[in-house]
PDB file of C-alpha atoms and ligand atoms in Angstrom:
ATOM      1  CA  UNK A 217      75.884  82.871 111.116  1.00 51.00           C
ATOM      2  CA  UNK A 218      75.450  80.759 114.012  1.00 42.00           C
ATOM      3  CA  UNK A 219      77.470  77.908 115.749  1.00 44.00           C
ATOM      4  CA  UNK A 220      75.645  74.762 114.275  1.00 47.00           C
ATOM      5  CA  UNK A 221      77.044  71.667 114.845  1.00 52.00           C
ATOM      6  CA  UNK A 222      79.084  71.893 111.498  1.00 73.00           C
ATOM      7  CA  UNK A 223      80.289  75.060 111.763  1.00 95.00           C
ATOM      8  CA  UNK A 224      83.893  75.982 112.020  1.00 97.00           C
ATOM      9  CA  UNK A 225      85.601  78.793 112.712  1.00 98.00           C
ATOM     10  CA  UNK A 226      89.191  79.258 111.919  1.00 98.00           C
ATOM     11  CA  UNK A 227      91.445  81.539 113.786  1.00 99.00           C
ATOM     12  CA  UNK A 228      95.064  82.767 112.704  1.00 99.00           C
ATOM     13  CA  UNK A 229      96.470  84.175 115.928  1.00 98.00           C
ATOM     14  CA  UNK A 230      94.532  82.264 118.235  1.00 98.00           C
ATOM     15  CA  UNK A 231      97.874  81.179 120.984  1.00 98.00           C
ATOM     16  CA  UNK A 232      97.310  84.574 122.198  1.00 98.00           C
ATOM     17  CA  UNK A 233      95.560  87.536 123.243  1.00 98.00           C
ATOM     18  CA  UNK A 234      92.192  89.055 121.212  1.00 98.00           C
ATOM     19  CA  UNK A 235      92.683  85.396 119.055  1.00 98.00           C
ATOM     20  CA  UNK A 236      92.803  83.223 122.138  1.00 98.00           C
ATOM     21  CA  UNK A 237      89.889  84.706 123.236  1.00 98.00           C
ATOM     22  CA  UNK A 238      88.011  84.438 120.469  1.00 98.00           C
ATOM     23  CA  UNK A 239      88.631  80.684 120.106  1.00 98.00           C
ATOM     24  CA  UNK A 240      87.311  80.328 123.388  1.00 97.00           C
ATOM     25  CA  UNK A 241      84.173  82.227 122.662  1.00 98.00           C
ATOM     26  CA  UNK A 242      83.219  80.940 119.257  1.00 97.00           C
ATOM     27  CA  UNK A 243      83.986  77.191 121.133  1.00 96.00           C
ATOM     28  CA  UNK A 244      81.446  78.530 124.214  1.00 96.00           C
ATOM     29  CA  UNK A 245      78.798  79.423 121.052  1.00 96.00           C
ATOM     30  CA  UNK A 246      78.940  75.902 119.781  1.00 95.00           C
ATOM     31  CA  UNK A 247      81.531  76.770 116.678  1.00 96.00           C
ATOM     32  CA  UNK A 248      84.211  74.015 116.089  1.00 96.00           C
ATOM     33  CA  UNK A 249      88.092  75.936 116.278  1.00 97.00           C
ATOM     34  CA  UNK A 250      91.019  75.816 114.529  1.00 98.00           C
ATOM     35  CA  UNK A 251      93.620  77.366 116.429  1.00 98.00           C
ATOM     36  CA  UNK A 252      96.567  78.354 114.434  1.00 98.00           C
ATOM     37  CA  UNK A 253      99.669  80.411 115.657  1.00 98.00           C
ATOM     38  CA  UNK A 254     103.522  80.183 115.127  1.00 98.00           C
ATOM     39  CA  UNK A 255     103.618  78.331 118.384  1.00 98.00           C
ATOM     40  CA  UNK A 256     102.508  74.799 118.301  1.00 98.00           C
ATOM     41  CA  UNK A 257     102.584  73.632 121.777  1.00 98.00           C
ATOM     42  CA  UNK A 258     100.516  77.160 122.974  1.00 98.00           C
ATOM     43  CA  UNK A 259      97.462  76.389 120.298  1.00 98.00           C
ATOM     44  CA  UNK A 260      97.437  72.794 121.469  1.00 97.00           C
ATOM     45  CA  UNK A 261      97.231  74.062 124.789  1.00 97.00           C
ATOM     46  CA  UNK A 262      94.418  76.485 123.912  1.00 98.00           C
ATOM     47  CA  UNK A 263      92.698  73.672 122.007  1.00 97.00           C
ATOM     48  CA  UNK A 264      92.798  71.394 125.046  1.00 96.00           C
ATOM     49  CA  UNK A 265      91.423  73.946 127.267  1.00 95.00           C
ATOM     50  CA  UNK A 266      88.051  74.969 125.100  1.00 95.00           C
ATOM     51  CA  UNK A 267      84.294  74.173 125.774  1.00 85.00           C
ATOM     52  CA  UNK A 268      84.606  70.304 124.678  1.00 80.00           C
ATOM     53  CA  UNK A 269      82.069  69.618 121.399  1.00 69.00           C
ATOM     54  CA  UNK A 270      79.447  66.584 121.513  1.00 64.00           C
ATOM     55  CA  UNK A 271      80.317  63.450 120.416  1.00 59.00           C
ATOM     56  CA  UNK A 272      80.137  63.270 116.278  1.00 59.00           C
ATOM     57  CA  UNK A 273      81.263  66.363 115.637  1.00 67.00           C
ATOM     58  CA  UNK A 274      84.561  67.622 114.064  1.00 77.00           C
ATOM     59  CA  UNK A 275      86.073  68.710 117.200  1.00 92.00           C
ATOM     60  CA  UNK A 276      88.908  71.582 117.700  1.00 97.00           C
ATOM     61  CA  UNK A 277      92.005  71.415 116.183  1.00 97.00           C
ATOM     62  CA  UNK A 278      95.670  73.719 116.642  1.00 98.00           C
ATOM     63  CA  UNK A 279      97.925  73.717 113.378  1.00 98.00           C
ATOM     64  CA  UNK A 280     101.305  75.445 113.482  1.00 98.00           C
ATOM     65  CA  UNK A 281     101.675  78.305 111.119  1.00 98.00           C
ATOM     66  CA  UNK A 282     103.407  81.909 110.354  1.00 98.00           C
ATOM     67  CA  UNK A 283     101.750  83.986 108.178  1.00 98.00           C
ATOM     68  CA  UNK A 284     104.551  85.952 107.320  1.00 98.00           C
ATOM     69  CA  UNK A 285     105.596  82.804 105.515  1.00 98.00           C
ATOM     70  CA  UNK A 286     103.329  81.444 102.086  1.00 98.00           C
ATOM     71  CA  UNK A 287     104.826  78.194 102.299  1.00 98.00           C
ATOM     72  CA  UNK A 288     103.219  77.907 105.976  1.00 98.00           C
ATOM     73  CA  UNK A 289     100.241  79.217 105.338  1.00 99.00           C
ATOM     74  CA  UNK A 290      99.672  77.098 102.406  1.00 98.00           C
ATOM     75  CA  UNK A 291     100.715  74.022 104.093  1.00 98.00           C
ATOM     76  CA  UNK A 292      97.856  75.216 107.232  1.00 98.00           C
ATOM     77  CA  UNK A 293      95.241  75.768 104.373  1.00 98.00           C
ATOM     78  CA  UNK A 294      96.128  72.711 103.101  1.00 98.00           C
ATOM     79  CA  UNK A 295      95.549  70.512 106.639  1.00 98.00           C
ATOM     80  CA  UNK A 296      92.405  72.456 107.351  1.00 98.00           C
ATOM     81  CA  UNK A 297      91.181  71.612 104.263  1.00 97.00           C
ATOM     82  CA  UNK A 298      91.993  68.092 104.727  1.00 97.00           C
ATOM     83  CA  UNK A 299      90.880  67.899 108.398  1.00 97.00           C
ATOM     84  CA  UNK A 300      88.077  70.314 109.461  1.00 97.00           C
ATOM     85  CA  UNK A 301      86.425  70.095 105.727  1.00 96.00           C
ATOM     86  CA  UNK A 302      84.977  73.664 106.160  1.00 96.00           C
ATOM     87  CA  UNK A 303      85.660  77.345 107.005  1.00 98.00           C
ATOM     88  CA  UNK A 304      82.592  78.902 108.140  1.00 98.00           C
ATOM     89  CA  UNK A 305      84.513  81.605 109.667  1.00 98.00           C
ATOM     90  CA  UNK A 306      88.017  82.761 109.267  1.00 99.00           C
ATOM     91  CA  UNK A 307      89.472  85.054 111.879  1.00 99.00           C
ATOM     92  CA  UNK A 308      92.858  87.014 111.013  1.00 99.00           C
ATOM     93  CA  UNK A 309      93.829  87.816 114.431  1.00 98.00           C
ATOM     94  CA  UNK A 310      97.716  87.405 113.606  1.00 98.00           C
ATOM     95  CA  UNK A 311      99.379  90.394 114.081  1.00 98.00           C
ATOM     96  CA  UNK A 312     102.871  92.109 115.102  1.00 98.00           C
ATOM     97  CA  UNK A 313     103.740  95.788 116.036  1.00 97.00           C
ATOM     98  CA  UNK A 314     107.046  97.440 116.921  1.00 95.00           C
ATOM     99  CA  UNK A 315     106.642 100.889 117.354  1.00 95.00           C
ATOM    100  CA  UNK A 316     109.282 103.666 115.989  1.00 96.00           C
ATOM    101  CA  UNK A 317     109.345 106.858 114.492  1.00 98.00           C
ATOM    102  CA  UNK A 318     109.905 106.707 110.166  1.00 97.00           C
ATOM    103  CA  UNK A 319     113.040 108.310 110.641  1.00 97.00           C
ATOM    104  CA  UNK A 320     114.565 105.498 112.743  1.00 97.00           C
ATOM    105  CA  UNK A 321     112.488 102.588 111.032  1.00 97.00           C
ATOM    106  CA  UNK A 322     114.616  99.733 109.587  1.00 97.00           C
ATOM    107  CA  UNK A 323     113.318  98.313 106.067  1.00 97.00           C
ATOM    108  CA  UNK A 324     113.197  95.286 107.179  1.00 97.00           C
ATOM    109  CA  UNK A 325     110.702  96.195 110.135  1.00 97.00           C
ATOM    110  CA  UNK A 326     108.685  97.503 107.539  1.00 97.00           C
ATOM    111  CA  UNK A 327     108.669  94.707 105.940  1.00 98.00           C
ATOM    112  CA  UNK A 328     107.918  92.935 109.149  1.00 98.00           C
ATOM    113  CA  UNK A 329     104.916  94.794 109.494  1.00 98.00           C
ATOM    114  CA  UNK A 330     103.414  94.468 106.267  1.00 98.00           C
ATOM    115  CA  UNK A 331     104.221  90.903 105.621  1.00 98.00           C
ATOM    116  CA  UNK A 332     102.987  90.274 108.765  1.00 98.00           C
ATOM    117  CA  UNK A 333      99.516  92.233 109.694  1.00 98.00           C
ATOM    118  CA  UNK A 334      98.493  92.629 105.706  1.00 98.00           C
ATOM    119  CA  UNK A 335      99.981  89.856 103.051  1.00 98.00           C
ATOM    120  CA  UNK A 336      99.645  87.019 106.114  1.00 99.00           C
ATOM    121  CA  UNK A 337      95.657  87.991 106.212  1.00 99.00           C
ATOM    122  CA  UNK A 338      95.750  88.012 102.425  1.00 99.00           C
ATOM    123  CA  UNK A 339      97.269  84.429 101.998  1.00 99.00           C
ATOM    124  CA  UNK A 340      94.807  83.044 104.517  1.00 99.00           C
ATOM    125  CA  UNK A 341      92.043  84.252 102.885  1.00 99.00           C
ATOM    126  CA  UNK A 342      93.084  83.132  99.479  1.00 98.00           C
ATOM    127  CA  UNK A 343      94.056  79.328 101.093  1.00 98.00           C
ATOM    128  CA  UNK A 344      90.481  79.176 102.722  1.00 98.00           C
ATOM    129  CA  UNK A 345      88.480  80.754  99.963  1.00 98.00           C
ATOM    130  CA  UNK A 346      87.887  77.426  97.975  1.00 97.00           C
ATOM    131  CA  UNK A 347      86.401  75.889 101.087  1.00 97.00           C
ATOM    132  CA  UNK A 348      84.032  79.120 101.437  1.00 98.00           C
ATOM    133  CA  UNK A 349      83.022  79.699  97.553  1.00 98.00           C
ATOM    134  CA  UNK A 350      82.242  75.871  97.895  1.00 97.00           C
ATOM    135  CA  UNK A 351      80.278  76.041 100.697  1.00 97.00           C
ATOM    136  CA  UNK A 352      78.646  79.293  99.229  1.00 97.00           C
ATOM    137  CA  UNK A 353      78.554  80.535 102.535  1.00 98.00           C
ATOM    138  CA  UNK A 354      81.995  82.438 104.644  1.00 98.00           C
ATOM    139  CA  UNK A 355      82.833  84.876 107.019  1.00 98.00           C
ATOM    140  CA  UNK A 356      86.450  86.433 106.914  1.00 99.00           C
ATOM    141  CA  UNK A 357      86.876  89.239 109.974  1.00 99.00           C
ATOM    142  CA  UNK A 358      90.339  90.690 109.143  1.00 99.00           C
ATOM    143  CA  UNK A 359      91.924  92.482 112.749  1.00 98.00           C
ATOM    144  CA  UNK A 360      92.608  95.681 111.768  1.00 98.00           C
ATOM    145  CA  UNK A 361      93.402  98.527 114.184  1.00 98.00           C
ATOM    146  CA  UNK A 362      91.538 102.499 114.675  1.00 98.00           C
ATOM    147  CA  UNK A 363      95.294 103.453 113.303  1.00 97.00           C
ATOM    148  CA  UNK A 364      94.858 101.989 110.166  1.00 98.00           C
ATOM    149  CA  UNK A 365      91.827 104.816 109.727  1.00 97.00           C
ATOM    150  CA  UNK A 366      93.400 107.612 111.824  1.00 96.00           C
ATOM    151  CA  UNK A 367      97.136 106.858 112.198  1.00 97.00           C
ATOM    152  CA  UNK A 368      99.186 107.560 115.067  1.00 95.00           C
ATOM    153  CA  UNK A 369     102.718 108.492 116.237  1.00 96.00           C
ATOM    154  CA  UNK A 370     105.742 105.656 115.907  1.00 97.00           C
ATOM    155  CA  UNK A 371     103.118 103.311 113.910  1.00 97.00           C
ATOM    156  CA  UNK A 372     103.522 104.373 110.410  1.00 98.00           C
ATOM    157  CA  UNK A 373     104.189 100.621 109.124  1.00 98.00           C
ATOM    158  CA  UNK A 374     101.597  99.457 111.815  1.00 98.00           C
ATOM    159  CA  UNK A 375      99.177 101.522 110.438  1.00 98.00           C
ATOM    160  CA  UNK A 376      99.913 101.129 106.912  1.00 98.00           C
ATOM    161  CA  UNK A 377      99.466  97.659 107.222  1.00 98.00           C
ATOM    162  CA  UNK A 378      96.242  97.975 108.787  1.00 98.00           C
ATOM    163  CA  UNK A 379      95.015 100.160 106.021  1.00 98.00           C
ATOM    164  CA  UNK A 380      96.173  98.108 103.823  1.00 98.00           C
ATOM    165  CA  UNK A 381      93.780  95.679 105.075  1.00 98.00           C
ATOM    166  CA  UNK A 382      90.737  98.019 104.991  1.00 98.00           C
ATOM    167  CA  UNK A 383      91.442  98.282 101.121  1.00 98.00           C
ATOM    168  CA  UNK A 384      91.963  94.480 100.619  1.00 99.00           C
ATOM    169  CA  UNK A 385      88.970  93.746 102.425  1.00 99.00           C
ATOM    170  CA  UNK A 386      86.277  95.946 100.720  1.00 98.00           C
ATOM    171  CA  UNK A 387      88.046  94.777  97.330  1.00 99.00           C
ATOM    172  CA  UNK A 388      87.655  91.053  98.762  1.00 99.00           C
ATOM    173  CA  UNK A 389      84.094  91.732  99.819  1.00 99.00           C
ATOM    174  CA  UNK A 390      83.021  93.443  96.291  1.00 98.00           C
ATOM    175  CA  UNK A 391      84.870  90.276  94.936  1.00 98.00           C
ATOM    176  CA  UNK A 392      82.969  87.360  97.047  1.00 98.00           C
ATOM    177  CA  UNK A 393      79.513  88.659  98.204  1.00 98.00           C
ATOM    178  CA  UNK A 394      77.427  87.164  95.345  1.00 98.00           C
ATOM    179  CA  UNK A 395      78.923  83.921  96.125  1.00 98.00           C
ATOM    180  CA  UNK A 396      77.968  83.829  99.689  1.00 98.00           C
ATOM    181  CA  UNK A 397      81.141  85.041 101.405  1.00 98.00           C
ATOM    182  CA  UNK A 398      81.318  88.132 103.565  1.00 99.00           C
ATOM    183  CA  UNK A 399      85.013  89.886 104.472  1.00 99.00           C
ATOM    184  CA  UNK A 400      84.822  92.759 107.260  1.00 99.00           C
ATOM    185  CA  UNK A 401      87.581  94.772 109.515  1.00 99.00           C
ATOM    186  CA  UNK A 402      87.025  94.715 113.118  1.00 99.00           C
ATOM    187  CA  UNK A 403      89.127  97.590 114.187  1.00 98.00           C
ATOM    188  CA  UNK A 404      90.187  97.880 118.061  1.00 98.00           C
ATOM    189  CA  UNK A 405      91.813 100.608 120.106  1.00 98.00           C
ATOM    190  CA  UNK A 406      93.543  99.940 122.995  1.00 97.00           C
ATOM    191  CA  UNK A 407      92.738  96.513 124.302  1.00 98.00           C
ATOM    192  CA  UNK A 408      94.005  94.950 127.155  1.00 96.00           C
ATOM    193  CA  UNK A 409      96.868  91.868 125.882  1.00 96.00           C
ATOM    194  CA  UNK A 410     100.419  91.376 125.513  1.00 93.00           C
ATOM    195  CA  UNK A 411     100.468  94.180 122.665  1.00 93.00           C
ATOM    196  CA  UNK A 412      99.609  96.984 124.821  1.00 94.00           C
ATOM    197  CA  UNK A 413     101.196  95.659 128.434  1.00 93.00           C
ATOM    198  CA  UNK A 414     104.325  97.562 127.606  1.00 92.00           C
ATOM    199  CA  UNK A 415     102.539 100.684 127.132  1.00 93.00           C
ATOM    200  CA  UNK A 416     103.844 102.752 130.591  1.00 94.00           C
ATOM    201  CA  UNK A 417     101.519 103.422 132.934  1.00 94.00           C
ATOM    202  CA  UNK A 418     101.564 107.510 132.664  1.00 94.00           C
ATOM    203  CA  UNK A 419     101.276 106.613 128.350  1.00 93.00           C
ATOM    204  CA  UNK A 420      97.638 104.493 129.608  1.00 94.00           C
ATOM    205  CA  UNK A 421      96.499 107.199 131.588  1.00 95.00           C
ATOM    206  CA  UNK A 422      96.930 109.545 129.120  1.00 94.00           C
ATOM    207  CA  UNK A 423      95.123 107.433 126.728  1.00 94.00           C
ATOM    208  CA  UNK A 424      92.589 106.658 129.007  1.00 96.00           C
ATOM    209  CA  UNK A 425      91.847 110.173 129.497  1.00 95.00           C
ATOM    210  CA  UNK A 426      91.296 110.450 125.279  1.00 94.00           C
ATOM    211  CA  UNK A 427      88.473 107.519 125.599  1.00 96.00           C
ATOM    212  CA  UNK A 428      85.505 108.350 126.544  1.00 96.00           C
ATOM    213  CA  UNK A 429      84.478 105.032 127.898  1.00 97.00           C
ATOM    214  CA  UNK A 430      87.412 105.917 130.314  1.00 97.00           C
ATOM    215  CA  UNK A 431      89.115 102.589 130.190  1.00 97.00           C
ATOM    216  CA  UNK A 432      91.133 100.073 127.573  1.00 98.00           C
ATOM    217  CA  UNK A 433      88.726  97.706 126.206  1.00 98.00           C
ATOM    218  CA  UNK A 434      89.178  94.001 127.087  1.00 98.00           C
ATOM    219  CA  UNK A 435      89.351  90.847 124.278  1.00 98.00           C
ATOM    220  CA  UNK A 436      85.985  89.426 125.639  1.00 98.00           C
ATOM    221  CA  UNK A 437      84.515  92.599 124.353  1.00 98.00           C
ATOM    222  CA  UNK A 438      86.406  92.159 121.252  1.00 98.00           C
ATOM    223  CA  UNK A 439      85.351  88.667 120.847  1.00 98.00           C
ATOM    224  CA  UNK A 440      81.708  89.518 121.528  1.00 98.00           C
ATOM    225  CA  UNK A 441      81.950  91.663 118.058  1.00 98.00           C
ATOM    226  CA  UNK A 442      84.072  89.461 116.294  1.00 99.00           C
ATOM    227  CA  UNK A 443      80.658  86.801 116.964  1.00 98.00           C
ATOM    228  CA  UNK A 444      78.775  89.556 115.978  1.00 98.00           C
ATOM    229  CA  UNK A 445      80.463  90.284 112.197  1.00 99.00           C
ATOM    230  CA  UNK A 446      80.478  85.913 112.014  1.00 98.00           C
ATOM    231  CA  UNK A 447      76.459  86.456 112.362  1.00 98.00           C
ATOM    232  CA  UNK A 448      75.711  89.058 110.542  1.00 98.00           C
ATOM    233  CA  UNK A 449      74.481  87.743 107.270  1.00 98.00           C
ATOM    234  CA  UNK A 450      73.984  91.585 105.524  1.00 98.00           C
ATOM    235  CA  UNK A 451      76.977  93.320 106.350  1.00 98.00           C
ATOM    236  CA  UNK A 452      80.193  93.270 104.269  1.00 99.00           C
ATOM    237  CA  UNK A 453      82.748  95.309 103.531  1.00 98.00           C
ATOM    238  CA  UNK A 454      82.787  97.194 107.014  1.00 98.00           C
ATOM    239  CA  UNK A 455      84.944  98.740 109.346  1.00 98.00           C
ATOM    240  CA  UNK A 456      83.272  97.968 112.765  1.00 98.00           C
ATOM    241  CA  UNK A 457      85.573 100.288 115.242  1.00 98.00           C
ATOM    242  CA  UNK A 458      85.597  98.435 118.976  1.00 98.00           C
ATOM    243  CA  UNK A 459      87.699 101.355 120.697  1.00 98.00           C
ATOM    244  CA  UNK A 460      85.610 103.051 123.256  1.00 97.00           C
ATOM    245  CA  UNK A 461      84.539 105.995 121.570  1.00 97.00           C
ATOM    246  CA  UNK A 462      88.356 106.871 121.359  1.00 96.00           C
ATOM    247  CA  UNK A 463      88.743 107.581 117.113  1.00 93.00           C
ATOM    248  CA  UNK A 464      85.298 109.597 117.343  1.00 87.00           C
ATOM    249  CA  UNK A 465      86.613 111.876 120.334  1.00 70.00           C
ATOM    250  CA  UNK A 466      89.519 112.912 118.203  1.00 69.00           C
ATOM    251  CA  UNK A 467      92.103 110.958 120.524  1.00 64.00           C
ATOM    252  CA  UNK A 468      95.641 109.711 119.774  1.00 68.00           C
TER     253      UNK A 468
HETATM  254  P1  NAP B  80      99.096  89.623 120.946  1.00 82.92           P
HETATM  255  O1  NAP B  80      98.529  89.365 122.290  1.00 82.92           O
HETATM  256  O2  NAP B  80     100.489  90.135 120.823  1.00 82.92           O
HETATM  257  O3  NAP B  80      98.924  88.291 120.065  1.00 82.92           O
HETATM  258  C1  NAP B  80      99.362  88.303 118.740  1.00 82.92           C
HETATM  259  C2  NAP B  80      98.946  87.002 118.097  1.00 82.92           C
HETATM  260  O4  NAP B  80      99.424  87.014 116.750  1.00 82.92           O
HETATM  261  C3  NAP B  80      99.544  85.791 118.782  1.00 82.92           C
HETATM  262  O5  NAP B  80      98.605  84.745 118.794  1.00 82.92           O
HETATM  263  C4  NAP B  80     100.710  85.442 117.886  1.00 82.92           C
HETATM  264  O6  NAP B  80     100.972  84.066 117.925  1.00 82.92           O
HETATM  265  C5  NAP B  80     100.155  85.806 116.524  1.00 82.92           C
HETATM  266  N1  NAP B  80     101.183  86.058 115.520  1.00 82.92           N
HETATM  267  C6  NAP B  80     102.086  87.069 115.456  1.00 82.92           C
HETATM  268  N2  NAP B  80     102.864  86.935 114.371  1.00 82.92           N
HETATM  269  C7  NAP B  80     102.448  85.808 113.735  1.00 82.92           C
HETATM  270  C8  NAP B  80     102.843  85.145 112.561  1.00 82.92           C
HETATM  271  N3  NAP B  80     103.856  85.600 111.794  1.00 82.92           N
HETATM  272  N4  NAP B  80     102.186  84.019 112.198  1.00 82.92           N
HETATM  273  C9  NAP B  80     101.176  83.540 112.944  1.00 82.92           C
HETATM  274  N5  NAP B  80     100.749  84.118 114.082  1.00 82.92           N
HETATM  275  C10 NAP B  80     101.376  85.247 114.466  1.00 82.92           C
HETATM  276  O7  NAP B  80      98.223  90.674 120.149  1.00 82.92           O
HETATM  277  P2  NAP B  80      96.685  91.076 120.258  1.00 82.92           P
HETATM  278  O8  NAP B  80      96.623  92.333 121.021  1.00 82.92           O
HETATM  279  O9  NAP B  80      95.873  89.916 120.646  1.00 82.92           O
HETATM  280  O10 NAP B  80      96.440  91.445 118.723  1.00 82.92           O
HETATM  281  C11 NAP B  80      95.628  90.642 117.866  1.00 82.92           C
HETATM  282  C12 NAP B  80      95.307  91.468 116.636  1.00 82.92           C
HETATM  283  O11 NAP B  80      94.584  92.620 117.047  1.00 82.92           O
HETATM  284  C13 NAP B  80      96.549  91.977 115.898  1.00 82.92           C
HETATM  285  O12 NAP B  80      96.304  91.966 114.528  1.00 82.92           O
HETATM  286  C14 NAP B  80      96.677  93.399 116.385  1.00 82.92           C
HETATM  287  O13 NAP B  80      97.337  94.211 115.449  1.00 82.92           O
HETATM  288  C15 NAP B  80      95.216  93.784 116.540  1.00 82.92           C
HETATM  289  N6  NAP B  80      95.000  94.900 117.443  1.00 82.92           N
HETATM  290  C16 NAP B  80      95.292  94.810 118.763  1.00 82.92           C
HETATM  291  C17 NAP B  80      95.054  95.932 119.577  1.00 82.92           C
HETATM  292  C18 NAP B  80      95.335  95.929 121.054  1.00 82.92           C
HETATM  293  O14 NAP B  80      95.183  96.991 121.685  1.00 82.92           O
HETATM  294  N7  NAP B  80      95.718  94.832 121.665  1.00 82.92           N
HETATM  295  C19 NAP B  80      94.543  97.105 119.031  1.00 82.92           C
HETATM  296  C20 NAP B  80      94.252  97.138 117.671  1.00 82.92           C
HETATM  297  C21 NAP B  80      94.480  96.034 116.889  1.00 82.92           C
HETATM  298  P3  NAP B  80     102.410  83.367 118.118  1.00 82.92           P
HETATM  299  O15 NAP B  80     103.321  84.327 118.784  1.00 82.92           O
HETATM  300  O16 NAP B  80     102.051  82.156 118.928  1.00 82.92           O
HETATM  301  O17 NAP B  80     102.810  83.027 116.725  1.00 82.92           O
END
């Protein structure tokens, strides 16, 4: 799917990080970009920072929203529908982790997690779907995470979330694709944002050792596949892993 003048691409997660990024890039490729975070005033700033459309067409746009929430995400559906008309391309980049071992994990963090990183992705998809069955064309790319296939250490409700999403987005795909739409995970290892910049620095080494590309990966690599999944007009229902070799090496 290209970035023609009427395409837009909407982004849940975009005030920070892998999201931010991608806004930028799908604004650099000629997409129009709905920014949409918890944080108002950061996805207006992001919005008044991207590659500036030509006169005529939609322009960007930031909406305040937390996916955790159905009343917000409804209500963010409900203005993009209003306001940007289309959804060529809806990015689920939102997305919380707090790491702890089962045994010390509080319900409510598991709830946190899942409400979060799997039923937010779920509502947004279901808000925008009208938009994309109407248009009989749609690309959802749901952010999942290499633990959501392999699992890891202090991230069971992470990774169950991000499972989670796997499963809801090869049921969504099965669901959709004769109508137009496609739905695929992008799945990153370790990439370099806010997420990871707690991670110590003997923990990175370590985990750099386990990645055969020798390094975290950065969001304008994540990005650059995230354009890749918008365009790719026979691929659904995929996990497309963005971790440096990592999962296949047998690390974490
Ligand atoms: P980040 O830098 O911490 O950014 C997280 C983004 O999610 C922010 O834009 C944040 O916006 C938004 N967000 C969090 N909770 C939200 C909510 N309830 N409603 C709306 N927006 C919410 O994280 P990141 O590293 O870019 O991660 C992006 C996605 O990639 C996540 O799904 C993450 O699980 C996944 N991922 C990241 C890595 C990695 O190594 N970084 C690896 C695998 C997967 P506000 O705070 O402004 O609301």
């Amino acid at each position: 799917m290209s970035g023609s003048s009427a395409s837009v691409c909407v982004v849940f997660g975009g005030s920070r990080g892998i999201g931010r990024t991608v806004c930028q890039h799908m604004a650099r490729i000629g997409y129009s970009v709905v920014c949409a975070s918890r944080q108002r005033e950061t996805c207006e700033e992001v919005v008044k920072n991207l590659t500036k459309q030509t006169e005529g067409e939609m322009g960007h746009l930031s909406v305040e929203c937390d996916v955790s929430e159905e009343e917000s995400v409804v209500a963010a559906c409900q203005f993009i529908i209003e306001r940007a008309k289309r959804a060529d391309v809806l990015v689920n980049a939102a997305g919380v982790n707090k790491d702890s071992l089962l045994m010390r994990l509080k319900s409510n963090d598991i709830r946190y997690h899942v409400n979060t990183n799997l039923v937010g992705s779920m509502l947004t998809c279901r808000g925008l779907l009208p938009l994309m069955l109407k248009q009989r064309r749609g690309a959802i790319i749901n952010i999942g995470s290499v633990v959501g296939s392999v699992g890891n250490v202090g991230q069971s409700a992470y990774s169950a979330s991000k499972a989670g999403l796997i499963g809801f987005t090869r049921s969504l795909a099965k669901e959709v694709g004769s109508r137009g739409v496609r739905a695929n995970v992008l799945a990153p290892g370790f990439i370099e944002t806010d997420m990871t910049a707690g991670i110590s620095a003997d923990s990175q080494q370590l985990l750099i050792d386990s990645i055969p590309i020798r390094r975290f990966g950065t969001v304008e690599e994540t990005a650059h596949a995230v354009e890749f999944l918008a365009a790719a007009s026979y691929v659904t229902g995929q996990v497309l892993v963005v971790d440096g070799g990592m999962s296949m090496a047998g690390g974490i």
